[in-house]
Each structure stands twice: as structure tokens, then as C-alpha cells.
PDB file of C-alpha atoms in Angstrom:
ATOM      1  CA  MET D   1     140.532 179.033 132.487  1.00 58.00           C
ATOM      2  CA  SER D   2     143.591 180.449 134.350  1.00 72.00           C
ATOM      3  CA  GLY D   3     146.209 177.743 133.296  1.00 93.00           C
ATOM      4  CA  ILE D   4     147.355 177.337 136.600  1.00 97.00           C
ATOM      5  CA  CYS D   5     148.731 174.302 135.876  1.00 98.00           C
ATOM      6  CA  ALA D   6     150.201 174.982 132.488  1.00 97.00           C
ATOM      7  CA  ASP D   7     152.855 172.700 131.136  1.00 94.00           C
ATOM      8  CA  ARG D   8     152.840 170.547 134.591  1.00 98.00           C
ATOM      9  CA  VAL D   9     152.440 166.805 134.330  1.00 98.00           C
ATOM     10  CA  VAL D  10     149.960 165.266 136.500  1.00 98.00           C
ATOM     11  CA  VAL D  11     149.530 161.491 137.383  1.00 98.00           C
ATOM     12  CA  VAL D  12     145.804 160.671 138.563  1.00 98.00           C
ATOM     13  CA  THR D  13     145.160 157.286 139.675  1.00 98.00           C
ATOM     14  CA  GLY D  14     141.282 155.815 139.820  1.00 96.00           C
ATOM     15  CA  ALA D  15     140.777 158.449 136.928  1.00 96.00           C
ATOM     16  CA  GLY D  16     138.522 156.493 134.750  1.00 95.00           C
ATOM     17  CA  ARG D  17     135.492 157.421 136.505  1.00 93.00           C
ATOM     18  CA  GLY D  18     133.909 159.478 139.266  1.00 94.00           C
ATOM     19  CA  LEU D  19     136.328 161.722 141.307  1.00 96.00           C
ATOM     20  CA  GLY D  20     139.350 160.697 139.376  1.00 96.00           C
ATOM     21  CA  ARG D  21     137.695 161.504 135.824  1.00 97.00           C
ATOM     22  CA  ALA D  22     136.728 164.812 137.166  1.00 97.00           C
ATOM     23  CA  HIS D  23     140.172 165.952 138.235  1.00 98.00           C
ATOM     24  CA  ALA D  24     142.175 164.471 135.406  1.00 98.00           C
ATOM     25  CA  LEU D  25     139.673 166.685 133.176  1.00 98.00           C
ATOM     26  CA  ALA D  26     140.104 169.733 135.624  1.00 98.00           C
ATOM     27  CA  PHE D  27     143.870 169.507 135.216  1.00 98.00           C
ATOM     28  CA  ALA D  28     143.779 169.145 131.560  1.00 98.00           C
ATOM     29  CA  ALA D  29     141.392 172.255 131.286  1.00 98.00           C
ATOM     30  CA  GLU D  30     144.024 174.247 133.243  1.00 98.00           C
ATOM     31  CA  GLY D  31     146.867 173.342 130.904  1.00 98.00           C
ATOM     32  CA  ALA D  32     148.282 169.900 132.407  1.00 98.00           C
ATOM     33  CA  ARG D  33     149.404 166.802 130.753  1.00 98.00           C
ATOM     34  CA  VAL D  34     147.978 164.259 132.319  1.00 98.00           C
ATOM     35  CA  VAL D  35     148.542 160.537 133.042  1.00 98.00           C
ATOM     36  CA  VAL D  36     145.076 158.980 133.355  1.00 98.00           C
ATOM     37  CA  ASN D  37     145.368 155.745 135.421  1.00 97.00           C
ATOM     38  CA  ASP D  38     142.799 153.110 135.860  1.00 95.00           C
ATOM     39  CA  LEU D  39     142.301 149.218 136.041  1.00 90.00           C
ATOM     40  CA  GLY D  40     138.830 149.517 134.713  1.00 79.00           C
ATOM     41  CA  VAL D  41     137.500 147.400 137.906  1.00 70.00           C
ATOM     42  CA  GLY D  42     133.827 147.324 139.222  1.00 64.00           C
ATOM     43  CA  PRO D  43     132.905 149.186 142.285  1.00 67.00           C
ATOM     44  CA  ASP D  44     133.970 146.256 144.526  1.00 59.00           C
ATOM     45  CA  GLY D  45     137.058 145.449 142.591  1.00 57.00           C
ATOM     46  CA  SER D  46     136.060 142.993 140.437  1.00 62.00           C
ATOM     47  CA  PRO D  47     136.932 142.665 136.640  1.00 57.00           C
ATOM     48  CA  GLY D  48     135.444 145.587 134.794  1.00 60.00           C
ATOM     49  CA  ASP D  49     134.185 146.181 131.209  1.00 62.00           C
ATOM     50  CA  GLY D  50     136.623 148.048 128.372  1.00 66.00           C
ATOM     51  CA  SER D  51     138.975 151.019 129.345  1.00 83.00           C
ATOM     52  CA  PRO D  52     137.323 153.766 131.299  1.00 93.00           C
ATOM     53  CA  ALA D  53     141.084 155.546 131.501  1.00 94.00           C
ATOM     54  CA  GLY D  54     141.041 155.530 127.461  1.00 95.00           C
ATOM     55  CA  ARG D  55     137.703 157.115 127.313  1.00 95.00           C
ATOM     56  CA  VAL D  56     138.980 159.872 129.771  1.00 97.00           C
ATOM     57  CA  ALA D  57     142.356 160.478 127.985  1.00 97.00           C
ATOM     58  CA  ASP D  58     140.199 160.677 124.451  1.00 97.00           C
ATOM     59  CA  GLU D  59     137.917 163.191 126.180  1.00 97.00           C
ATOM     60  CA  ILE D  60     141.136 165.425 127.208  1.00 98.00           C
ATOM     61  CA  ARG D  61     142.585 165.076 123.929  1.00 98.00           C
ATOM     62  CA  ALA D  62     139.201 165.876 122.249  1.00 98.00           C
ATOM     63  CA  ALA D  63     139.331 169.188 124.035  1.00 97.00           C
ATOM     64  CA  GLY D  64     142.888 169.905 122.765  1.00 97.00           C
ATOM     65  CA  GLY D  65     144.666 168.649 125.860  1.00 97.00           C
ATOM     66  CA  GLU D  66     147.592 166.225 126.093  1.00 98.00           C
ATOM     67  CA  ALA D  67     147.110 162.746 127.995  1.00 98.00           C
ATOM     68  CA  ILE D  68     148.316 158.975 128.120  1.00 98.00           C
ATOM     69  CA  VAL D  69     146.747 155.961 129.651  1.00 97.00           C
ATOM     70  CA  HIS D  70     148.276 153.733 132.457  1.00 97.00           C
ATOM     71  CA  GLY D  71     146.358 150.547 133.209  1.00 94.00           C
ATOM     72  CA  GLY D  72     148.749 149.089 135.529  1.00 95.00           C
ATOM     73  CA  ASP D  73     148.002 148.087 139.289  1.00 96.00           C
ATOM     74  CA  ILE D  74     149.323 150.887 141.327  1.00 97.00           C
ATOM     75  CA  ALA D  75     148.826 148.695 144.446  1.00 97.00           C
ATOM     76  CA  THR D  76     151.812 146.609 143.481  1.00 97.00           C
ATOM     77  CA  GLY D  77     155.405 147.820 143.291  1.00 97.00           C
ATOM     78  CA  ALA D  78     155.871 147.148 139.537  1.00 97.00           C
ATOM     79  CA  GLY D  79     152.832 149.048 138.784  1.00 97.00           C
ATOM     80  CA  ALA D  80     153.448 151.965 140.811  1.00 98.00           C
ATOM     81  CA  GLU D  81     157.166 152.013 139.331  1.00 98.00           C
ATOM     82  CA  SER D  82     155.739 151.891 135.845  1.00 98.00           C
ATOM     83  CA  LEU D  83     153.304 154.785 136.487  1.00 98.00           C
ATOM     84  CA  VAL D  84     156.182 157.088 137.463  1.00 98.00           C
ATOM     85  CA  ALA D  85     157.985 155.728 134.699  1.00 98.00           C
ATOM     86  CA  ALA D  86     155.217 156.444 132.251  1.00 98.00           C
ATOM     87  CA  ALA D  87     154.970 160.051 132.828  1.00 98.00           C
ATOM     88  CA  LEU D  88     158.834 160.405 132.494  1.00 98.00           C
ATOM     89  CA  GLU D  89     159.016 158.548 129.261  1.00 98.00           C
ATOM     90  CA  ALA D  90     155.925 160.318 127.782  1.00 98.00           C
ATOM     91  CA  TYR D  91     156.521 163.989 129.059  1.00 98.00           C
ATOM     92  CA  GLY D  92     160.411 163.773 130.553  1.00 98.00           C
ATOM     93  CA  ARG D  93     158.924 165.006 134.137  1.00 98.00           C
ATOM     94  CA  LEU D  94     156.376 164.478 136.721  1.00 98.00           C
ATOM     95  CA  ASP D  95     155.051 167.570 139.033  1.00 98.00           C
ATOM     96  CA  THR D  96     151.922 166.272 140.593  1.00 98.00           C
ATOM     97  CA  LEU D  97     150.662 163.008 141.681  1.00 98.00           C
ATOM     98  CA  VAL D  98     146.884 162.662 143.107  1.00 98.00           C
ATOM     99  CA  ASN D  99     146.177 159.234 144.530  1.00 98.00           C
ATOM    100  CA  ASN D 100     142.521 158.525 144.151  1.00 97.00           C
ATOM    101  CA  ALA D 101     142.098 154.772 143.288  1.00 94.00           C
ATOM    102  CA  GLY D 102     139.994 152.833 145.169  1.00 93.00           C
ATOM    103  CA  PHE D 103     136.427 150.489 145.663  1.00 89.00           C
ATOM    104  CA  LEU D 104     134.183 149.429 148.273  1.00 89.00           C
ATOM    105  CA  ARG D 105     133.469 146.058 150.004  1.00 92.00           C
ATOM    106  CA  ASP D 106     130.787 147.320 152.716  1.00 88.00           C
ATOM    107  CA  ARG D 107     129.984 144.627 155.704  1.00 95.00           C
ATOM    108  CA  MET D 108     129.103 145.303 159.328  1.00 96.00           C
ATOM    109  CA  LEU D 109     132.407 143.993 161.297  1.00 95.00           C
ATOM    110  CA  VAL D 110     131.006 140.837 162.173  1.00 96.00           C
ATOM    111  CA  ASN D 111     130.293 139.963 158.541  1.00 96.00           C
ATOM    112  CA  LEU D 112     133.544 141.201 157.271  1.00 94.00           C
ATOM    113  CA  ASP D 113     135.630 138.695 155.510  1.00 96.00           C
ATOM    114  CA  GLU D 114     139.383 138.632 155.928  1.00 97.00           C
ATOM    115  CA  ASP D 115     139.510 139.032 151.964  1.00 96.00           C
ATOM    116  CA  ASP D 116     137.495 142.168 151.962  1.00 96.00           C
ATOM    117  CA  TRP D 117     139.366 143.675 154.557  1.00 96.00           C
ATOM    118  CA  ASP D 118     142.672 143.003 152.699  1.00 96.00           C
ATOM    119  CA  ALA D 119     141.301 143.832 149.436  1.00 96.00           C
ATOM    120  CA  VAL D 120     140.034 147.523 150.706  1.00 96.00           C
ATOM    121  CA  LEU D 121     143.301 148.166 152.638  1.00 97.00           C
ATOM    122  CA  ARG D 122     145.301 147.036 149.529  1.00 97.00           C
ATOM    123  CA  VAL D 123     143.753 149.461 146.867  1.00 96.00           C
ATOM    124  CA  HIS D 124     143.360 152.389 148.894  1.00 97.00           C
ATOM    125  CA  LEU D 125     146.411 152.308 151.481  1.00 97.00           C
ATOM    126  CA  LYS D 126     148.729 150.451 149.792  1.00 98.00           C
ATOM    127  CA  GLY D 127     147.687 151.952 146.444  1.00 98.00           C
ATOM    128  CA  HIS D 128     148.366 155.383 147.906  1.00 98.00           C
ATOM    129  CA  PHE D 129     151.993 154.233 149.768  1.00 98.00           C
ATOM    130  CA  LEU D 130     153.566 152.641 146.570  1.00 98.00           C
ATOM    131  CA  PRO D 131     152.721 155.493 144.037  1.00 98.00           C
ATOM    132  CA  LEU D 132     153.956 158.129 146.537  1.00 98.00           C
ATOM    133  CA  LYS D 133     157.074 156.362 147.084  1.00 98.00           C
ATOM    134  CA  HIS D 134     158.202 155.929 143.912  1.00 98.00           C
ATOM    135  CA  ALA D 135     157.292 159.661 143.064  1.00 98.00           C
ATOM    136  CA  ALA D 136     159.140 160.605 146.073  1.00 98.00           C
ATOM    137  CA  ALA D 137     162.168 158.671 145.061  1.00 98.00           C
ATOM    138  CA  HIS D 138     162.238 160.342 141.540  1.00 98.00           C
ATOM    139  CA  TRP D 139     161.865 163.831 143.288  1.00 98.00           C
ATOM    140  CA  ARG D 140     164.684 162.930 145.812  1.00 98.00           C
ATOM    141  CA  ALA D 141     166.921 162.111 143.114  1.00 98.00           C
ATOM    142  CA  GLU D 142     166.068 165.447 141.479  1.00 98.00           C
ATOM    143  CA  THR D 143     167.024 167.560 144.210  1.00 98.00           C
ATOM    144  CA  ARG D 144     170.201 165.492 144.778  1.00 98.00           C
ATOM    145  CA  ALA D 145     171.273 166.529 141.265  1.00 98.00           C
ATOM    146  CA  GLY D 146     170.548 169.708 141.880  1.00 97.00           C
ATOM    147  CA  ARG D 147     167.029 170.304 140.299  1.00 97.00           C
ATOM    148  CA  THR D 148     164.712 170.570 143.446  1.00 96.00           C
ATOM    149  CA  PRO D 149     161.195 170.209 141.901  1.00 97.00           C
ATOM    150  CA  VAL D 150     157.950 172.161 142.766  1.00 98.00           C
ATOM    151  CA  ALA D 151     156.321 169.030 143.328  1.00 98.00           C
ATOM    152  CA  ARG D 152     152.789 168.210 144.816  1.00 98.00           C
ATOM    153  CA  ILE D 153     150.961 164.856 145.928  1.00 98.00           C
ATOM    154  CA  ILE D 154     147.347 165.191 146.897  1.00 98.00           C
ATOM    155  CA  ASN D 155     145.925 161.896 148.765  1.00 98.00           C
ATOM    156  CA  THR D 156     142.193 161.230 149.024  1.00 97.00           C
ATOM    157  CA  SER D 157     140.726 160.406 152.498  1.00 97.00           C
ATOM    158  CA  SER D 158     137.329 160.507 153.477  1.00 95.00           C
ATOM    159  CA  GLY D 159     134.975 161.438 156.075  1.00 93.00           C
ATOM    160  CA  ALA D 160     134.848 157.827 157.109  1.00 94.00           C
ATOM    161  CA  GLY D 161     138.466 158.097 157.897  1.00 95.00           C
ATOM    162  CA  LEU D 162     137.927 161.159 159.898  1.00 95.00           C
ATOM    163  CA  LEU D 163     134.889 160.047 161.876  1.00 94.00           C
ATOM    164  CA  GLY D 164     134.345 156.472 160.918  1.00 94.00           C
ATOM    165  CA  SER D 165     131.252 155.045 159.230  1.00 94.00           C
ATOM    166  CA  VAL D 166     129.157 152.366 160.262  1.00 95.00           C
ATOM    167  CA  GLY D 167     129.377 149.134 157.992  1.00 93.00           C
ATOM    168  CA  GLN D 168     132.625 150.400 156.567  1.00 95.00           C
ATOM    169  CA  GLY D 169     135.159 149.357 158.906  1.00 95.00           C
ATOM    170  CA  ASN D 170     137.787 148.423 156.136  1.00 96.00           C
ATOM    171  CA  TYR D 171     137.247 151.609 154.118  1.00 96.00           C
ATOM    172  CA  SER D 172     137.365 153.815 157.428  1.00 97.00           C
ATOM    173  CA  ALA D 173     140.526 152.115 158.663  1.00 96.00           C
ATOM    174  CA  ALA D 174     142.236 152.651 155.231  1.00 97.00           C
ATOM    175  CA  LYS D 175     141.189 156.144 154.930  1.00 97.00           C
ATOM    176  CA  ALA D 176     142.331 157.096 158.261  1.00 97.00           C
ATOM    177  CA  GLY D 177     145.494 155.424 157.309  1.00 97.00           C
ATOM    178  CA  ILE D 178     145.736 157.927 154.670  1.00 98.00           C
ATOM    179  CA  VAL D 179     145.455 160.928 156.811  1.00 97.00           C
ATOM    180  CA  GLY D 180     148.532 159.431 158.849  1.00 97.00           C
ATOM    181  CA  LEU D 181     150.579 158.644 155.640  1.00 98.00           C
ATOM    182  CA  THR D 182     149.708 162.046 154.547  1.00 98.00           C
ATOM    183  CA  LEU D 183     151.100 163.575 157.880  1.00 98.00           C
ATOM    184  CA  VAL D 184     154.585 161.476 157.497  1.00 98.00           C
ATOM    185  CA  ALA D 185     154.917 162.347 154.066  1.00 98.00           C
ATOM    186  CA  ALA D 186     154.431 166.011 154.430  1.00 98.00           C
ATOM    187  CA  ALA D 187     157.277 166.008 157.216  1.00 98.00           C
ATOM    188  CA  GLU D 188     159.595 163.856 155.479  1.00 98.00           C
ATOM    189  CA  LEU D 189     159.367 165.244 151.871  1.00 98.00           C
ATOM    190  CA  ARG D 190     159.368 168.893 152.147  1.00 98.00           C
ATOM    191  CA  ARG D 191     163.032 169.093 152.054  1.00 97.00           C
ATOM    192  CA  TYR D 192     162.638 167.580 148.517  1.00 98.00           C
ATOM    193  CA  GLY D 193     160.444 170.370 147.205  1.00 98.00           C
ATOM    194  CA  VAL D 194     157.570 168.114 147.690  1.00 98.00           C
ATOM    195  CA  LEU D 195     154.031 169.223 149.415  1.00 98.00           C
ATOM    196  CA  VAL D 196     151.686 166.481 150.553  1.00 98.00           C
ATOM    197  CA  ASN D 197     147.890 167.041 151.390  1.00 97.00           C
ATOM    198  CA  ALA D 198     144.772 165.298 151.637  1.00 97.00           C
ATOM    199  CA  VAL D 199     141.205 165.821 150.498  1.00 97.00           C
ATOM    200  CA  ALA D 200     138.073 164.164 152.136  1.00 96.00           C
ATOM    201  CA  PRO D 201     135.491 164.663 149.503  1.00 95.00           C
ATOM    202  CA  ALA D 202     131.869 164.569 149.691  1.00 91.00           C
ATOM    203  CA  ALA D 203     130.519 163.372 145.889  1.00 82.00           C
ATOM    204  CA  ARG D 204     128.136 161.488 144.078  1.00 83.00           C
ATOM    205  CA  THR D 205     130.150 158.413 142.355  1.00 59.00           C
ATOM    206  CA  ARG D 206     129.866 154.914 141.908  1.00 56.00           C
ATOM    207  CA  MET D 207     130.911 154.008 145.429  1.00 54.00           C
ATOM    208  CA  THR D 208     128.343 156.724 146.961  1.00 51.00           C
ATOM    209  CA  GLU D 209     125.359 156.819 144.578  1.00 49.00           C
ATOM    210  CA  HIS D 210     123.390 154.569 147.255  1.00 50.00           C
ATOM    211  CA  VAL D 211     124.474 157.669 149.863  1.00 50.00           C
ATOM    212  CA  PHE D 212     123.419 160.285 147.671  1.00 45.00           C
ATOM    213  CA  ALA D 213     120.281 158.682 145.783  1.00 46.00           C
ATOM    214  CA  ASP D 214     117.962 161.678 146.490  1.00 47.00           C
ATOM    215  CA  THR D 215     120.337 163.973 144.839  1.00 42.00           C
ATOM    216  CA  MET D 216     120.876 162.137 141.513  1.00 43.00           C
ATOM    217  CA  ALA D 217     119.252 164.814 139.541  1.00 47.00           C
ATOM    218  CA  ALA D 218     120.500 168.196 139.475  1.00 48.00           C
ATOM    219  CA  PRO D 219     118.840 170.843 141.025  1.00 51.00           C
ATOM    220  CA  ALA D 220     116.578 173.192 138.891  1.00 47.00           C
ATOM    221  CA  ALA D 221     119.109 175.855 139.538  1.00 64.00           C
ATOM    222  CA  GLY D 222     121.566 173.941 137.649  1.00 74.00           C
ATOM    223  CA  PHE D 223     124.031 173.560 140.479  1.00 80.00           C
ATOM    224  CA  ASP D 224     124.643 169.941 140.983  1.00 89.00           C
ATOM    225  CA  ALA D 225     125.792 169.999 144.788  1.00 90.00           C
ATOM    226  CA  MET D 226     127.118 166.324 144.715  1.00 87.00           C
ATOM    227  CA  ALA D 227     128.766 166.462 141.106  1.00 93.00           C
ATOM    228  CA  PRO D 228     132.412 165.214 141.627  1.00 93.00           C
ATOM    229  CA  GLU D 229     133.596 168.248 139.317  1.00 94.00           C
ATOM    230  CA  ASN D 230     132.980 170.450 142.521  1.00 95.00           C
ATOM    231  CA  VAL D 231     135.688 168.847 144.388  1.00 95.00           C
ATOM    232  CA  SER D 232     138.394 169.352 141.459  1.00 95.00           C
ATOM    233  CA  PRO D 233     139.095 173.020 141.776  1.00 96.00           C
ATOM    234  CA  LEU D 234     140.672 172.570 145.276  1.00 96.00           C
ATOM    235  CA  VAL D 235     142.322 169.277 144.083  1.00 97.00           C
ATOM    236  CA  VAL D 236     143.620 171.323 141.199  1.00 97.00           C
ATOM    237  CA  TRP D 237     144.918 174.219 143.106  1.00 98.00           C
ATOM    238  CA  LEU D 238     146.721 171.936 145.550  1.00 97.00           C
ATOM    239  CA  GLY D 239     148.275 170.115 142.574  1.00 98.00           C
ATOM    240  CA  SER D 240     149.674 173.487 141.313  1.00 98.00           C
ATOM    241  CA  ALA D 241     152.847 175.469 141.894  1.00 98.00           C
ATOM    242  CA  ALA D 242     150.516 178.226 143.534  1.00 97.00           C
ATOM    243  CA  ALA D 243     149.873 175.894 146.831  1.00 97.00           C
ATOM    244  CA  ASP D 244     152.291 176.730 149.471  1.00 97.00           C
ATOM    245  CA  VAL D 245     150.472 174.386 152.132  1.00 97.00           C
ATOM    246  CA  THR D 246     151.667 171.045 153.167  1.00 98.00           C
ATOM    247  CA  GLY D 247     150.372 168.417 155.787  1.00 97.00           C
ATOM    248  CA  ARG D 248     146.737 169.658 155.695  1.00 97.00           C
ATOM    249  CA  VAL D 249     143.601 167.849 155.316  1.00 97.00           C
ATOM    250  CA  PHE D 250     140.447 169.550 153.627  1.00 96.00           C
ATOM    251  CA  GLU D 251     136.868 168.495 153.202  1.00 95.00           C
ATOM    252  CA  ALA D 252     135.377 169.469 149.951  1.00 94.00           C
ATOM    253  CA  GLU D 253     131.668 169.171 149.233  1.00 93.00           C
ATOM    254  CA  ALA D 254     129.363 171.030 146.701  1.00 91.00           C
ATOM    255  CA  GLY D 255     130.539 174.652 147.194  1.00 92.00           C
ATOM    256  CA  ARG D 256     131.922 174.257 150.438  1.00 93.00           C
ATOM    257  CA  ILE D 257     135.893 173.811 151.674  1.00 96.00           C
ATOM    258  CA  THR D 258     136.772 173.021 155.425  1.00 95.00           C
ATOM    259  CA  VAL D 259     140.400 172.939 156.828  1.00 96.00           C
ATOM    260  CA  MET D 260     140.104 170.012 159.178  1.00 95.00           C
ATOM    261  CA  GLU D 261     141.745 170.462 162.464  1.00 93.00           C
ATOM    262  CA  GLY D 262     142.414 166.814 163.338  1.00 88.00           C
ATOM    263  CA  TRP D 263     143.489 165.458 167.067  1.00 89.00           C
ATOM    264  CA  ARG D 264     144.698 168.090 169.335  1.00 90.00           C
ATOM    265  CA  PRO D 265     145.137 167.824 173.073  1.00 94.00           C
ATOM    266  CA  GLY D 266     141.887 168.696 175.129  1.00 96.00           C
ATOM    267  CA  PRO D 267     141.547 168.522 178.909  1.00 97.00           C
ATOM    268  CA  THR D 268     144.473 167.056 180.749  1.00 97.00           C
ATOM    269  CA  ALA D 269     145.386 166.126 184.255  1.00 98.00           C
ATOM    270  CA  ASP D 270     148.963 165.162 185.517  1.00 97.00           C
ATOM    271  CA  LYS D 271     149.184 163.418 189.013  1.00 96.00           C
ATOM    272  CA  GLY D 272     153.151 163.323 188.918  1.00 97.00           C
ATOM    273  CA  ALA D 273     152.978 159.979 189.846  1.00 97.00           C
ATOM    274  CA  ARG D 274     151.167 156.539 188.795  1.00 96.00           C
ATOM    275  CA  TRP D 275     147.338 156.500 189.135  1.00 96.00           C
ATOM    276  CA  THR D 276     145.507 153.640 190.656  1.00 95.00           C
ATOM    277  CA  PRO D 277     142.594 152.399 188.613  1.00 96.00           C
ATOM    278  CA  ALA D 278     140.061 154.125 190.588  1.00 97.00           C
ATOM    279  CA  GLU D 279     141.771 157.441 190.479  1.00 96.00           C
ATOM    280  CA  ALA D 280     142.658 157.106 186.723  1.00 97.00           C
ATOM    281  CA  GLY D 281     138.713 156.374 186.438  1.00 97.00           C
ATOM    282  CA  GLU D 282     137.688 159.177 188.313  1.00 97.00           C
ATOM    283  CA  THR D 283     140.123 161.382 186.389  1.00 97.00           C
ATOM    284  CA  ALA D 284     138.761 160.397 183.206  1.00 97.00           C
ATOM    285  CA  LEU D 285     135.278 160.923 183.587  1.00 97.00           C
ATOM    286  CA  LYS D 286     136.188 164.594 185.059  1.00 97.00           C
ATOM    287  CA  LEU D 287     138.374 165.165 181.986  1.00 96.00           C
ATOM    288  CA  LEU D 288     135.440 163.962 179.715  1.00 96.00           C
ATOM    289  CA  ALA D 289     132.914 166.243 181.168  1.00 97.00           C
ATOM    290  CA  LYS D 290     135.189 169.246 180.097  1.00 97.00           C
ATOM    291  CA  ALA D 291     135.912 167.784 176.431  1.00 96.00           C
ATOM    292  CA  GLN D 292     134.224 168.284 173.412  1.00 93.00           C
ATOM    293  CA  GLU D 293     131.992 165.626 172.272  1.00 91.00           C
ATOM    294  CA  PRO D 294     133.507 163.960 169.102  1.00 89.00           C
ATOM    295  CA  GLY D 295     131.383 163.994 165.642  1.00 89.00           C
ATOM    296  CA  ARG D 296     129.180 161.325 165.268  1.00 91.00           C
ATOM    297  CA  VAL D 297     130.024 158.239 163.093  1.00 93.00           C
ATOM    298  CA  TYR D 298     128.326 158.163 159.831  1.00 89.00           C
ATOM    299  CA  GLY D 299     125.407 155.888 160.203  1.00 89.00           C
ATOM    300  CA  ALA D 300     125.294 155.988 163.932  1.00 86.00           C
TER     301      ALA D 300
END
């Protein structure tokens, strides 16, 4: 390994399994000291078994790395504040925050309960905002004290947040919100030495195993295209001092990395005055005929 994150202190939320675990192990392999956060809940947020975060921290230490466990709920102000405090108390600094925690409660919209909507928005969107807020407050204080950090935040969106996904209205809305949060944070925090980006990964985890059921076994050639470890190298680079990029969204899947270009103005028309409804409709149809087709919603 190159040691690209040597001596950096990295917090990873939802790091007990899946992508978070892969990220935590990859950061540690590159020399980072890692705060492993996980509540240990089930795939739908229900109470889980044991302490997966503790097992990941044990793996890191067994490989010669440094790690501590944080079991707080990062979708609460107190939990998010204590997450940042844990890094500072254990290692005296914080360099990188990887927001990754989440779970699913999939339903078609007409069957989606309010509680399922609130729970998924809470863990994904609020669970990104609060750790980001408290980490950013620390880095702002450091900058004002004359110690501008080389700080990085990596948020976790999804293809569902970029294109939509049938049966995942709550998840898609949360992941789209994370993209908006990333853009705002990148604009606001750069003055404090903080660069903020997002990844939209595709990998086999507890949340997606039903989607990638036909790729559960590694191919004969030995490259498991859907392994979460394939996403981690990009996340580790984005979390390092070497990454001088902010406000971007990347898709990462298997051996592929894509820079997503997001919403950009397409065909336009300006009358210079107010349209009538009929004129607006006629004009909209003409513009649509010139516009690129949007990507297809997953499952449509």
C-alpha cells in the first residue's frame, strides 16, 4: 500500500458491514487511524445483533492498524457531536469524515407508511447533515485559530438519488437530498480547508443483495465485480490530502469510475413576456423534442 492516508484520522459511519466496513479497512490499510461508527441495526433499522463495529475495529487492530469504536446514533445531535469528540479525544484531530450509514424500507408509494418515510430520511439525510455540521464546526474553529485543516468529507448518494428507483421513493428522495447537501457544503466549507464530494456506489451489501443476487459468487477469474471493496479506493483517495476536488459526484461500480454531470440547462426559449398556457405548452413540446432523453428510472 502507498500510505496515502498515513497519520490521517478518519471517521466512517455505518462502518460495521458492507461498504462502510470496506472503507474503514481500506483507510486503515493506507495508514489512517479510524473511528468505526455503527449502531448494529438490521437492514431495515430494527435492533440488530452484537457489535459489528467492534469486529471491524478488531480486524483493523489485528492487521496492525489503529481503530476505536463509536456506537452512537449519528442521526441525533448528541450522537453526531460525540462522534467528532471521540476522534478528537482518541487521536487529537479529525481529518476525514465518510458519511455512509443507512438502511432501507422499500415500498411502492401508495403503500409507503409515514414512519417508513421518516425513518429512511432520518438515517440517510439527517444522518449525513449532523456529522457534517459538527465536523465542519470543528474545522471552522481550527481555521479561525490559524490552523487551517486539510479536511475531506465524502457523502454517500446512490443511483437511486440520481435517477430514481421504483419502490424506493423514500430512499431516492434521501439520496437526492444528499447530493444537494454535498453541493452546498462544498461551496460553504472550502474557505475552511474542507473539500466535500459524494459517491454513488453500486455494490453488493445487505441493502442490495436482492438486486445483485445473480452475482453473489465471484467470477472464475477472481474479480468480484459487485464487492464493496471495489468502491473503497476512490473513497480513500477522496479522503486523502492528495484529492484537490470538491463539489463533485462520482459513480463507482466494479472497475468503473464515472464523473456525474448533474442538472445543466438544456434547450431554452425566452419570449421576453408572459406566456399564455397554450403558448407555454407548445413551446415546452418544441424544447422537449430537442432535449436529451433522461436516464431511465431503476425498475421502470
